[in-house]
Short mmCIF file of C-alpha atoms and ligand atoms in Angstrom, two decimals:
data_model
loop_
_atom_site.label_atom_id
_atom_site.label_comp_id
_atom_site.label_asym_id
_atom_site.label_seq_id
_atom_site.Cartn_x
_atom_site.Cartn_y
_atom_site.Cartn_z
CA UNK A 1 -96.71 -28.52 79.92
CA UNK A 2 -97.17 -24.87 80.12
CA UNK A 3 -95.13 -22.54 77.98
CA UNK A 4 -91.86 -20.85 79.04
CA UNK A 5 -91.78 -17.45 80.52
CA UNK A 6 -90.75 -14.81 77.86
CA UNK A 7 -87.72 -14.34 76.82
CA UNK A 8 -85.70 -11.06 78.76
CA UNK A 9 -84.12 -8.53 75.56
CA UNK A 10 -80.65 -8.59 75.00
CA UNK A 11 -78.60 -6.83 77.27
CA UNK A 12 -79.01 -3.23 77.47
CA UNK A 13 -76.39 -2.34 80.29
CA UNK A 14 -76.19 1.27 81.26
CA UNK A 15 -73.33 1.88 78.49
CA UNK A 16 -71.86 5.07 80.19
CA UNK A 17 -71.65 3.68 83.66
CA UNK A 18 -68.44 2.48 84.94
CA UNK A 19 -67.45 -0.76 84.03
CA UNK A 20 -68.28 -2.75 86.95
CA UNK A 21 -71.95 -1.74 86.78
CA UNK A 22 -72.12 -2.15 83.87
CA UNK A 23 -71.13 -5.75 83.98
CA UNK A 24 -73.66 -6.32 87.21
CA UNK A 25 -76.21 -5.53 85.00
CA UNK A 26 -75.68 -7.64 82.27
CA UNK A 27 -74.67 -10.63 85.02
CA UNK A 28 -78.49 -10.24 86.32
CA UNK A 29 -79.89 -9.94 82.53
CA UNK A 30 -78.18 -12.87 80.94
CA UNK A 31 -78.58 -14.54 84.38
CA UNK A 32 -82.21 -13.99 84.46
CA UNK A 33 -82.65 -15.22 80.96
CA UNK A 34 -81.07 -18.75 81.56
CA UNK A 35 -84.05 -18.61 84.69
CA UNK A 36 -86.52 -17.89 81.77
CA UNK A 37 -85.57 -20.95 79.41
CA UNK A 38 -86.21 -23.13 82.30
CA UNK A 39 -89.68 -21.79 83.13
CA UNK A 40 -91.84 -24.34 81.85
CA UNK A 41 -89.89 -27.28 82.94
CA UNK A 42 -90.35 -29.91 85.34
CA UNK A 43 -87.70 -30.94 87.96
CA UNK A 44 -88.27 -34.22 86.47
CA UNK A 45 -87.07 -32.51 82.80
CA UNK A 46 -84.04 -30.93 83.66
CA UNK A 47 -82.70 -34.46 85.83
CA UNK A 48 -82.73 -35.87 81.94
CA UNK A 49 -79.34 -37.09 80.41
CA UNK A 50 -80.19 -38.74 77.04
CA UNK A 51 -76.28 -39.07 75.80
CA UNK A 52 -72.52 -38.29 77.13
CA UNK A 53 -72.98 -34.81 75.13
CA UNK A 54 -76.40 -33.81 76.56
CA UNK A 55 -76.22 -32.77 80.04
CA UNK A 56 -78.82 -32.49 82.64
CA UNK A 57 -80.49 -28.57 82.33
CA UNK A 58 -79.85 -28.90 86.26
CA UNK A 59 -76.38 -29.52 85.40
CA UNK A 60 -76.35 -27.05 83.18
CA UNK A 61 -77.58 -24.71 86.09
CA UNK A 62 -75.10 -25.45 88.57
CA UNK A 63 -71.65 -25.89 85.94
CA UNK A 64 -72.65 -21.78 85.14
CA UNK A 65 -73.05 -20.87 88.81
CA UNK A 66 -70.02 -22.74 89.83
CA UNK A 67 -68.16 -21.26 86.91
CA UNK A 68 -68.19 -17.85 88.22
CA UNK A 69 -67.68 -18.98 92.14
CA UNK A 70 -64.72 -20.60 90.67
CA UNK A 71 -62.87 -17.92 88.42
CA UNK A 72 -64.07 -14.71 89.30
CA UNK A 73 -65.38 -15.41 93.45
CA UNK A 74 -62.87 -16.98 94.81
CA UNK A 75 -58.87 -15.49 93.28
CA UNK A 76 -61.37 -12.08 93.83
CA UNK A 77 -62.05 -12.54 97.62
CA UNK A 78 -59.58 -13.51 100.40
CA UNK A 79 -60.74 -15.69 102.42
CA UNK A 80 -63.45 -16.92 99.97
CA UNK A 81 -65.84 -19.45 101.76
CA UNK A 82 -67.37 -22.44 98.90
CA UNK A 83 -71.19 -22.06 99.08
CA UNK A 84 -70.05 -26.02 99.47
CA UNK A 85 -67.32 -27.39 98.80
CA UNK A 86 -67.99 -30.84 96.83
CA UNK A 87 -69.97 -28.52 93.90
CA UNK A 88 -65.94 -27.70 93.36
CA UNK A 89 -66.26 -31.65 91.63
CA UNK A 90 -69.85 -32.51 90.70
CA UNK A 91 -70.29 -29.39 88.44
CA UNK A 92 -66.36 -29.25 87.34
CA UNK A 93 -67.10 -29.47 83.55
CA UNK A 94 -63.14 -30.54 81.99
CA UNK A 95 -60.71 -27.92 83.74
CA UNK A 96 -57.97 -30.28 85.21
CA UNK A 97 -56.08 -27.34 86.31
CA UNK A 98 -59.14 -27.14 89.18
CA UNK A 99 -59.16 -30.50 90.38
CA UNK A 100 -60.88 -33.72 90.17
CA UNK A 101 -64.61 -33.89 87.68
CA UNK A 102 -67.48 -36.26 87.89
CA UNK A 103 -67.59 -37.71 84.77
CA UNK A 104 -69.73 -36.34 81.83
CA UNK A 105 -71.57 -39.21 81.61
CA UNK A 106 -72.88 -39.64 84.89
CA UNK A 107 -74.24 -35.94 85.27
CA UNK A 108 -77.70 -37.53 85.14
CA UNK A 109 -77.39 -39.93 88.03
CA UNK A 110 -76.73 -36.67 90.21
CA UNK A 111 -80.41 -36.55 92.12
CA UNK A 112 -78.90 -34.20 94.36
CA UNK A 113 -78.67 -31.98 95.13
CA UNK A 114 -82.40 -31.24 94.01
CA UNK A 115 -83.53 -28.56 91.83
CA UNK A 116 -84.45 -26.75 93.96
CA UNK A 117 -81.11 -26.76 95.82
CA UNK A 118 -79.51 -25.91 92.87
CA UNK A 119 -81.66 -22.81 92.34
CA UNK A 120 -80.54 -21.60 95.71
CA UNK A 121 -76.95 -22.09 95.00
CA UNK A 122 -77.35 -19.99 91.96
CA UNK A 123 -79.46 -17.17 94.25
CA UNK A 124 -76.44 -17.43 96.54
CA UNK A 125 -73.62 -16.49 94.22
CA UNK A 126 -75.86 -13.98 92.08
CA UNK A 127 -75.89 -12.13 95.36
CA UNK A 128 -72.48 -12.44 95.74
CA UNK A 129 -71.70 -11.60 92.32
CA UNK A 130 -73.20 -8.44 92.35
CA UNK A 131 -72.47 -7.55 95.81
CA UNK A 132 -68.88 -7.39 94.35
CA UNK A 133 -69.36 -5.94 91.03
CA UNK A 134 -70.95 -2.92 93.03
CA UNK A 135 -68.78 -2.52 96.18
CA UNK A 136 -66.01 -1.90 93.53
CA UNK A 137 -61.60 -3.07 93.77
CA UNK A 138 -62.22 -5.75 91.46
CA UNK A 139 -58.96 -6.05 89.09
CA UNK A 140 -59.63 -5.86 85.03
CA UNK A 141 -58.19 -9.46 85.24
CA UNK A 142 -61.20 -10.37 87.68
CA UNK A 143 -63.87 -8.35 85.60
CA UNK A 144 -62.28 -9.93 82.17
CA UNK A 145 -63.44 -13.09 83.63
CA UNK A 146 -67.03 -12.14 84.56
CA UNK A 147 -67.25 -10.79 80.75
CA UNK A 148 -66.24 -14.44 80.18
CA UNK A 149 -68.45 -16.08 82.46
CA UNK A 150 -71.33 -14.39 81.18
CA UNK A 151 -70.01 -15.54 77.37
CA UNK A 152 -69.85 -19.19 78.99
CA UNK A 153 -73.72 -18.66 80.46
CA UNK A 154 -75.17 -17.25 76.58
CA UNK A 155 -73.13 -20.77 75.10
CA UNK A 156 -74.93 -22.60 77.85
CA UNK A 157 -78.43 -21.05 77.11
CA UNK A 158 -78.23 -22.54 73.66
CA UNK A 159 -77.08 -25.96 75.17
CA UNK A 160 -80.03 -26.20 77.72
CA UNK A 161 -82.23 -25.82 74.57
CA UNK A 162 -79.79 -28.48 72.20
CA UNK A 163 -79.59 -31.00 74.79
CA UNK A 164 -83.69 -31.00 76.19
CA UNK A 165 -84.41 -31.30 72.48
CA UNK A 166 -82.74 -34.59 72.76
CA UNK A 167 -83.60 -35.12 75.88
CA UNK A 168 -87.38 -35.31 74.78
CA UNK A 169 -87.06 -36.82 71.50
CA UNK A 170 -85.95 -39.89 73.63
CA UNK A 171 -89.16 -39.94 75.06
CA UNK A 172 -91.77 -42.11 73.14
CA UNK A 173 -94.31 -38.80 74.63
CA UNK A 174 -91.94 -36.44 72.54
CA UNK A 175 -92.84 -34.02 74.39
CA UNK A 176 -93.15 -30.28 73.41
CA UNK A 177 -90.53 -27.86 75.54
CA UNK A 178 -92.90 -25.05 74.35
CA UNK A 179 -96.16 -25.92 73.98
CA UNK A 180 -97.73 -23.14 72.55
CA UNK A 181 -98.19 -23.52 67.93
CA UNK A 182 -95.51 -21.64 66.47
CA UNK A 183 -95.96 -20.27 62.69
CA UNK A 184 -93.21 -20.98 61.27
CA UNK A 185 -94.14 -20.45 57.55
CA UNK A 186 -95.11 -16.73 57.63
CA UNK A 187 -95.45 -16.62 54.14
CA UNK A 188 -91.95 -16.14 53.23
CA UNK A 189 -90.61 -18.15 50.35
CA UNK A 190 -86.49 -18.91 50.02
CA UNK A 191 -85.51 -17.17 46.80
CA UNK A 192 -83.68 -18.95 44.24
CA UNK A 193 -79.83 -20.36 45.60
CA UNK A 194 -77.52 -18.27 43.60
CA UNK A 195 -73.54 -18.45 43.65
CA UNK A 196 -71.98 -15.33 44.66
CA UNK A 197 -68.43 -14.76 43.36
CA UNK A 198 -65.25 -13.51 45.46
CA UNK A 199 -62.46 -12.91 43.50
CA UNK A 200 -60.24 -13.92 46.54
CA UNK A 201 -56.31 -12.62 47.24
CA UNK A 202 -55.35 -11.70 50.72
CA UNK A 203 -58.06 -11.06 53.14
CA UNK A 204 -57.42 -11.04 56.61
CA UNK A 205 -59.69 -12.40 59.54
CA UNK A 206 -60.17 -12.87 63.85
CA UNK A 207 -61.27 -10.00 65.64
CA UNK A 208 -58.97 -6.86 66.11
CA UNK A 209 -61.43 -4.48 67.98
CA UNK A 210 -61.53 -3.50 71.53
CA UNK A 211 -63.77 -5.18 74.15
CA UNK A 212 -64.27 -9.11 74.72
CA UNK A 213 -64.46 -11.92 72.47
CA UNK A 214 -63.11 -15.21 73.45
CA UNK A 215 -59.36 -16.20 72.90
CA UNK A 216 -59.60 -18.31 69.61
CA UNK A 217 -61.28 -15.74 68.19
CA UNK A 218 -58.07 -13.45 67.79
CA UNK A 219 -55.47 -12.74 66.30
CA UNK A 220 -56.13 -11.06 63.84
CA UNK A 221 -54.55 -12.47 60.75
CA UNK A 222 -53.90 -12.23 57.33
CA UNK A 223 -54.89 -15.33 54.90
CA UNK A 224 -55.07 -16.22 51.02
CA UNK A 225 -58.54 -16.86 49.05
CA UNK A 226 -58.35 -19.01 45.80
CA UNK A 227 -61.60 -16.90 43.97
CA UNK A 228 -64.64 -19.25 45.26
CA UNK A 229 -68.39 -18.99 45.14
CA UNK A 230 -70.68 -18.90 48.30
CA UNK A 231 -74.34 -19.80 48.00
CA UNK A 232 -77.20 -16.87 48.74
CA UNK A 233 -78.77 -18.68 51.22
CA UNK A 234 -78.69 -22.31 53.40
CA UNK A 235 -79.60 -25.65 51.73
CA UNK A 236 -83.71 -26.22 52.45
CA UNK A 237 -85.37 -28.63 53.79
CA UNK A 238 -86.59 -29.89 50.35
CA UNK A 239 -83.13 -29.32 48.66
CA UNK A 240 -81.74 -32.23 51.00
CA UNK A 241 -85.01 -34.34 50.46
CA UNK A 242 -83.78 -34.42 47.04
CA UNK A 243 -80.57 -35.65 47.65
CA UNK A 244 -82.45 -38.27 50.09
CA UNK A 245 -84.84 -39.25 47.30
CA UNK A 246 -81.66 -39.74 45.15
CA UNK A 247 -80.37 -42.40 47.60
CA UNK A 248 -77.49 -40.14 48.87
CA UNK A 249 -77.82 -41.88 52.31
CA UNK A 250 -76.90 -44.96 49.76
CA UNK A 251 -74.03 -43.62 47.23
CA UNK A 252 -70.51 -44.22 49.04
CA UNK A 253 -68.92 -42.00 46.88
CA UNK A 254 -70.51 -38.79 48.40
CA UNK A 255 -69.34 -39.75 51.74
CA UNK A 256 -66.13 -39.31 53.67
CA UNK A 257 -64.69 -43.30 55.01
CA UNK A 258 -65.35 -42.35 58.66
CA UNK A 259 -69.12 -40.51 57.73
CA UNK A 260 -69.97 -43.77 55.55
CA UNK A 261 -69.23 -46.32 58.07
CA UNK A 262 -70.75 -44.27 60.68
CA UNK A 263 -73.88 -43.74 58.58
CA UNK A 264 -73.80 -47.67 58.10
CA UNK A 265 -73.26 -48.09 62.33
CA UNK A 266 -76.48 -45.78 63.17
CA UNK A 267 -78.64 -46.52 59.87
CA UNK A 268 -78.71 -42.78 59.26
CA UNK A 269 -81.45 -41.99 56.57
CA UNK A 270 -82.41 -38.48 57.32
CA UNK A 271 -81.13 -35.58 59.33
CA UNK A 272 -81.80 -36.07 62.85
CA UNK A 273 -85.63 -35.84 64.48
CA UNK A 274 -87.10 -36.08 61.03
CA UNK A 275 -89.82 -38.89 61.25
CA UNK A 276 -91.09 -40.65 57.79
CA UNK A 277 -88.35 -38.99 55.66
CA UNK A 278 -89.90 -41.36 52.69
CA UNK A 279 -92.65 -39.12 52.06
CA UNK A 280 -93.61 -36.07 50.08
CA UNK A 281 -94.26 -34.68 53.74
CA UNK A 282 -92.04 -35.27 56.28
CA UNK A 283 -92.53 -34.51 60.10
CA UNK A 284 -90.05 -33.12 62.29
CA UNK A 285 -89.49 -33.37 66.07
CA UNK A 286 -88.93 -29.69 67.43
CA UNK A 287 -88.80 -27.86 70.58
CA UNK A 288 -92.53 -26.83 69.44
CA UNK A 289 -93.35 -30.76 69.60
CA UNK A 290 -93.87 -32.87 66.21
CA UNK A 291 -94.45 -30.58 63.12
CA UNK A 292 -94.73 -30.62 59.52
CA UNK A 293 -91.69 -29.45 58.13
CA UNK A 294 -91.48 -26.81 56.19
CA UNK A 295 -89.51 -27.56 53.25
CA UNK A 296 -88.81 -24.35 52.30
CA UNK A 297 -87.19 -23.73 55.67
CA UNK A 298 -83.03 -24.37 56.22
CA UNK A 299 -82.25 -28.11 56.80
CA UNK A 300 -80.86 -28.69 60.15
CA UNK A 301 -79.37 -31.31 62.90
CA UNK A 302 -77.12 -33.07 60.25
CA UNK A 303 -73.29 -34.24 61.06
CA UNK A 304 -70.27 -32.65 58.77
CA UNK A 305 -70.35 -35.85 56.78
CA UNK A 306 -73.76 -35.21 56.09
CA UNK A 307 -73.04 -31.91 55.16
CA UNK A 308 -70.07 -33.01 53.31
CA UNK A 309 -72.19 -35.62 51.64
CA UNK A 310 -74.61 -33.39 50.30
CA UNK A 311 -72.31 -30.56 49.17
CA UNK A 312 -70.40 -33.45 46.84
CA UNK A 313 -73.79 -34.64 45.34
CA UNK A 314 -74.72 -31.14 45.29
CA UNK A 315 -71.23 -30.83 42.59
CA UNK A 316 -69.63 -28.43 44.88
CA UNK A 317 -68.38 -27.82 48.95
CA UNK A 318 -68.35 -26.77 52.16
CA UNK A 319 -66.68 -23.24 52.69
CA UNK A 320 -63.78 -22.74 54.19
CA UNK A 321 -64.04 -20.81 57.90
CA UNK A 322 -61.99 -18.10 56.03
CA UNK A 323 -63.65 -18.18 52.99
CA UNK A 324 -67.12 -17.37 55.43
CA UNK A 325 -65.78 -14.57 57.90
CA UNK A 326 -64.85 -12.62 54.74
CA UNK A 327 -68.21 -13.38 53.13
CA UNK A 328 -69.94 -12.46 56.12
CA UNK A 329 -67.89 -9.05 56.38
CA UNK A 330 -68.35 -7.71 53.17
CA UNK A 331 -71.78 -8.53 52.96
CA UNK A 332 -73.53 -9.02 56.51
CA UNK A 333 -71.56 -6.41 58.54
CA UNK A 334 -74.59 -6.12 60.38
CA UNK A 335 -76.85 -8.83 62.08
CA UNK A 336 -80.30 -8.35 61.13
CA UNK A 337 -83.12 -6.97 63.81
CA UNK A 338 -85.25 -10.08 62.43
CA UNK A 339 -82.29 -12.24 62.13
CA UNK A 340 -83.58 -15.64 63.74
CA UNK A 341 -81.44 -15.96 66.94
CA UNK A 342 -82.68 -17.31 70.18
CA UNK A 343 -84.55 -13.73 71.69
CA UNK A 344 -86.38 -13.71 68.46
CA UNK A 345 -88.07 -17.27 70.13
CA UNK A 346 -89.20 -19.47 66.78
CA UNK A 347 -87.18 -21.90 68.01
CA UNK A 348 -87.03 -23.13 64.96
CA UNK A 349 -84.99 -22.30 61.65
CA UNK A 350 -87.00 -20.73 59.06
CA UNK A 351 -87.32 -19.76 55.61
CA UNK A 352 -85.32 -16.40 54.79
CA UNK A 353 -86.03 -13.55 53.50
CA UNK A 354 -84.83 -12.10 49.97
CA UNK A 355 -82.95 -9.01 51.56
CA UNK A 356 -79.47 -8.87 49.56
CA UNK A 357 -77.18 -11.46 47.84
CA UNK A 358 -76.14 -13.30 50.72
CA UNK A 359 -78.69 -14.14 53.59
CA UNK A 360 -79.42 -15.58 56.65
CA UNK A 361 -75.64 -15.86 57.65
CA UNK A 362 -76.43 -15.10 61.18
CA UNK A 363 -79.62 -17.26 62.65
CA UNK A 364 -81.37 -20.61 61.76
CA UNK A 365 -78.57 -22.51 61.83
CA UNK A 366 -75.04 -23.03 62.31
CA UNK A 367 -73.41 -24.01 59.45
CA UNK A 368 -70.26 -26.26 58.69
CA UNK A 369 -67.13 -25.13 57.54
CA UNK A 370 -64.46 -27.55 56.07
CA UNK A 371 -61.76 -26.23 58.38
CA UNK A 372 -60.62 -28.02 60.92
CA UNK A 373 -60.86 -26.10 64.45
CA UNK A 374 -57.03 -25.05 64.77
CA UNK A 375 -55.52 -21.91 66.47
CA UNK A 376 -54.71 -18.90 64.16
CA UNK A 377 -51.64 -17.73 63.96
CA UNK A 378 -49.99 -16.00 67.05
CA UNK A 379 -52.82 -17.53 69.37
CA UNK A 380 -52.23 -17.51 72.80
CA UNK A 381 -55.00 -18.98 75.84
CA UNK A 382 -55.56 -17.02 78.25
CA UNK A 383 -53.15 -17.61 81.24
CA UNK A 384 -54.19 -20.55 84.31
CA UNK A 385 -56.82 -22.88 84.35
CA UNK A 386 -58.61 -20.23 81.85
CA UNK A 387 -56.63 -21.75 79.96
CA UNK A 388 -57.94 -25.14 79.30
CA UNK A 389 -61.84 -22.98 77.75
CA UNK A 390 -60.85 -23.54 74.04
CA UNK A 391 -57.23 -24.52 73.50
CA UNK A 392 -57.28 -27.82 74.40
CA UNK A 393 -59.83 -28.72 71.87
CA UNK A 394 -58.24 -27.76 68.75
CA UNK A 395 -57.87 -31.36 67.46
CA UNK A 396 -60.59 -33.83 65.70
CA UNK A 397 -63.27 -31.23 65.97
CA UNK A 398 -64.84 -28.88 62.46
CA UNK A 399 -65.57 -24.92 63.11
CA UNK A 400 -69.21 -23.77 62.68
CA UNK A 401 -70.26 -20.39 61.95
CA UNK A 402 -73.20 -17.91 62.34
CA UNK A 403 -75.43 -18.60 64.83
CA UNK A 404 -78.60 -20.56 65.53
CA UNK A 405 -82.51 -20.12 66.26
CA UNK A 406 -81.24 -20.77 69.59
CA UNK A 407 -78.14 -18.71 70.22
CA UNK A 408 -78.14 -15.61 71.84
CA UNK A 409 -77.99 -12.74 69.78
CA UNK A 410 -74.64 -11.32 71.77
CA UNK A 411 -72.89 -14.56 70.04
CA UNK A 412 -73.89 -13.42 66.42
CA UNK A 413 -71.05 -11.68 65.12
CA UNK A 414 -68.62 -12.37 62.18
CA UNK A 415 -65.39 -13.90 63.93
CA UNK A 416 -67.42 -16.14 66.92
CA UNK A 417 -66.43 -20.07 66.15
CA UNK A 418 -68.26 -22.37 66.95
CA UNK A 419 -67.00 -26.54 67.04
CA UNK A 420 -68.19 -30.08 66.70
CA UNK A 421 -66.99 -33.41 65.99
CA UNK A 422 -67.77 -34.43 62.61
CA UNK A 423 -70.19 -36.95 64.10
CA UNK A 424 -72.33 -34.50 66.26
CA UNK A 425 -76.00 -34.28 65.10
CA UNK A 426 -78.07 -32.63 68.08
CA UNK A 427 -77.00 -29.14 67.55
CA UNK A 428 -78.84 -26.52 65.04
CA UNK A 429 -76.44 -27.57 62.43
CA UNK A 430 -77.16 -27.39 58.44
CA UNK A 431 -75.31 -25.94 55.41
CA UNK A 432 -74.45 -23.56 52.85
CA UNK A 433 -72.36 -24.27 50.06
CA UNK A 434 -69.52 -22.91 48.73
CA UNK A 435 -67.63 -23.57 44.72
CA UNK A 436 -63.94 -22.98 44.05
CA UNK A 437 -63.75 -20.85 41.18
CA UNK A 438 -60.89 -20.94 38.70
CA UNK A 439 -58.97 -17.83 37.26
CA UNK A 440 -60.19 -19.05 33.96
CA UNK A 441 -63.75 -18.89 34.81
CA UNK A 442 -63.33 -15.98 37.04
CA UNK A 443 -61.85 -13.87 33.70
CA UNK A 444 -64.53 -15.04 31.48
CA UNK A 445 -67.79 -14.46 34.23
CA UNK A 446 -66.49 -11.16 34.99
CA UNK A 447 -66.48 -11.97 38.54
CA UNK A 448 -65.98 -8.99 41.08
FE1 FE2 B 501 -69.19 -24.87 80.42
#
């Protein structure tokens, strides 16, 4: 399989140009970049459904494309004519308010339209798309929603990358998605995992700022810390070998009822894609094909039990999504150049660096949060069928935070939340831990 065609770098719209072309221009960048991933794929690849959760990359292809036909194309033009009219159902992802879906699991038995067809429905409304943006009299309303179409396209480049993983680790072949060796030990060796201390109070969190984020991701609000610790850096891949060498896949009382019983159901031993987790050298299944894994590098593809599991062996927890935004504020304002997001193209988490106390908050992996994925305070969705892109999901589901090898750097930032169900292993997922530290200790460490 020949390797992918590089990466394009992260939007750099014309920043003084009125707003409209400056949103054309970021519509053909991020559009172009979802055109990249795809490069060294086969039409045969991206037909693949290997679960419910992982679609088709040709699904993926046509549920972005009809996403902006459907919110921004048609309530902007009267008149509007469907490029055709039954993609309104086959690439309908879950917004009722639109109409009738094809069913998630079935995306795979869509052979048609082809690939190829696909690619020309996407060519169709990028023309369109800009054609618009350009002639000007689009409404903020209408332009809000291309800034969110082109949000829903970046959480779809990761997902195209998530879901062929799993895709090809169902394939005896394992094939590699990119083919060429990746170095993923460059030397760099995790430094020690310290506890930080917070000495908590009120803190407040969501975004507050100007300019687009999605709808969960505001109000801003004010909350109360308990002082807590948060670790330096993610748990390693040779960290959760211990706890694997320890039986922890074994000891019930690390594990949450529903995680247990679950682990029992699907014989879970290891995290996801790691093969012979019994030796002093596991292999890994990556994007890159099958590797050695660097145990030095931040564990990934776990569920929250998992992660749950391991932060109770481990004697202390997951953080709280609170407990993280305020870690990540005081001490990662700023998202590393290096930081290990998808344009950065490892593809792979790897071991951080030893720049200040906390690291690698943004990158590698996502990482579980004990909170529950709830509205804040004062939330409101967005009005229509818009509606339905977060909101109805805030039940049964855990927030993630910071970012994977394979998000898109525009999705780094402190108050973007990411959720799962508890179950979910295919994503970039690992952990960092977090301690709750009492007044009493607090006084007597001298804890700032
Ligand atoms: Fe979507």
């Amino acid at each position: 399989m020949s390797s992918v065609v590089p990466l394009h770098p992260a939007p750099t719209a014309e920043t003084s140009a009125p707003r409209p072309r400056q949103l054309a221009a970021q519509y053909r960048e991020v559009r172009a970049r979802t055109i990249a991933l795809i490069g060294g794929l086969s039409a045969e690849d991206c037909q693949l459904q290997s679960m419910t959760e992982a679609s088709p990359v040709k699904w993926h292809l046509a549920h972005t494309t009809w996403f902006f036909e459907t919110f921004v194309l048609e309530p902007a033009q009267r008149g509007y004519r469907a490029v055709n009219a039954k993609y309104r159902v086959l690439f309908n992802s879950y917004y009722v308010g639109v109409g009738p879906r094809h069913p998630r699991g079935d995306r795979g038995l869509l052979s048609r339209p082809s690939l190829e067809e696909v690619l020309t429905y996407r060519r169709k409304i990028d023309t369109r798309m800009v054609d618009g943006l350009l002639q000007g009299g689009w409404s903020d309303e209408i332009l809000d929603r291309v800034q969110y179409g082109l949000e829903h396209e970046c959480q779809h480049q990761e997902l195209i990358l998530t879901d062929i993983k799993h895709h090809f680790w169902c394939n005896p072949l394992r094939p590699a998605y990119k083919a060429v060796s990746v170095n993923l030990n460059l030397g760099e060796h995790p430094s020690a995992l310290e506890f930080v201390a917070y000495e908590g109070g009120t803190a407040e969190i969501g975004h507050e700022a100007d300019g687009f984020v999605l709808d969960h991701e505001r109000p801003r609000h004010r909350v109360w810390l308990e002082p807590f610790e948060m670790a330096s850096r993610p748990v390693t891949n040779a960290e959760y070998a211990a706890f694997i060498a320890d039986g922890g896949y074994r000891k019930a009382q690390f594990w949450l009822a529903d995680g247990w019983d679950l682990r029992e159901k699907e014989n879970w031993r290891a995290p996801l894609y790691w093969l012979a987790e019994d030796s002093d050298a596991p292999r890994a299944f990556t994007l890159t094909g099958i590797v050695d894994l660097d145990m030095e590098a931040p564990v990934c593809h776990l569920s929250y039990y998992e992660a749950d599991a391991y932060a109770r062996w481990a004697g202390a927890r997951l953080p709280t999504e609170a407990e993280w935004e305020h870690v990540a504020g005081q001490d990662c304002a700023v998202v590393a150049d290096d930081a290990n997001l998808l344009e950065r193209g490892l593809l792979n988490p790897g071991p951080g660096k030893g720049e200040g106390r906390i690291r690698q908050m943004f990158g590698d992996v996502w990482e579980w949060t004990g909170s529950a994925y709830l509205p804040y305070p004062g939330y409101k969705p967005p009005p229509g069928t818009l509606g339905e892109y977060n909101a109805k999901f805030m039940v049964n589901q855990m927030v993630l935070r910071g970012g994977s090898c394979v998000t898109p750097r525009s999705q780094a930032r402190a108050t973007y939340r990411n959720f799962f169900a508890p179950h979910s292993r295919w994503q970039f997922s690992g952990i960092r831990l977090a301690r709750s530290l009492s007044t009493r200790t607090r006084e007597t460490s001298g804890a700032a």
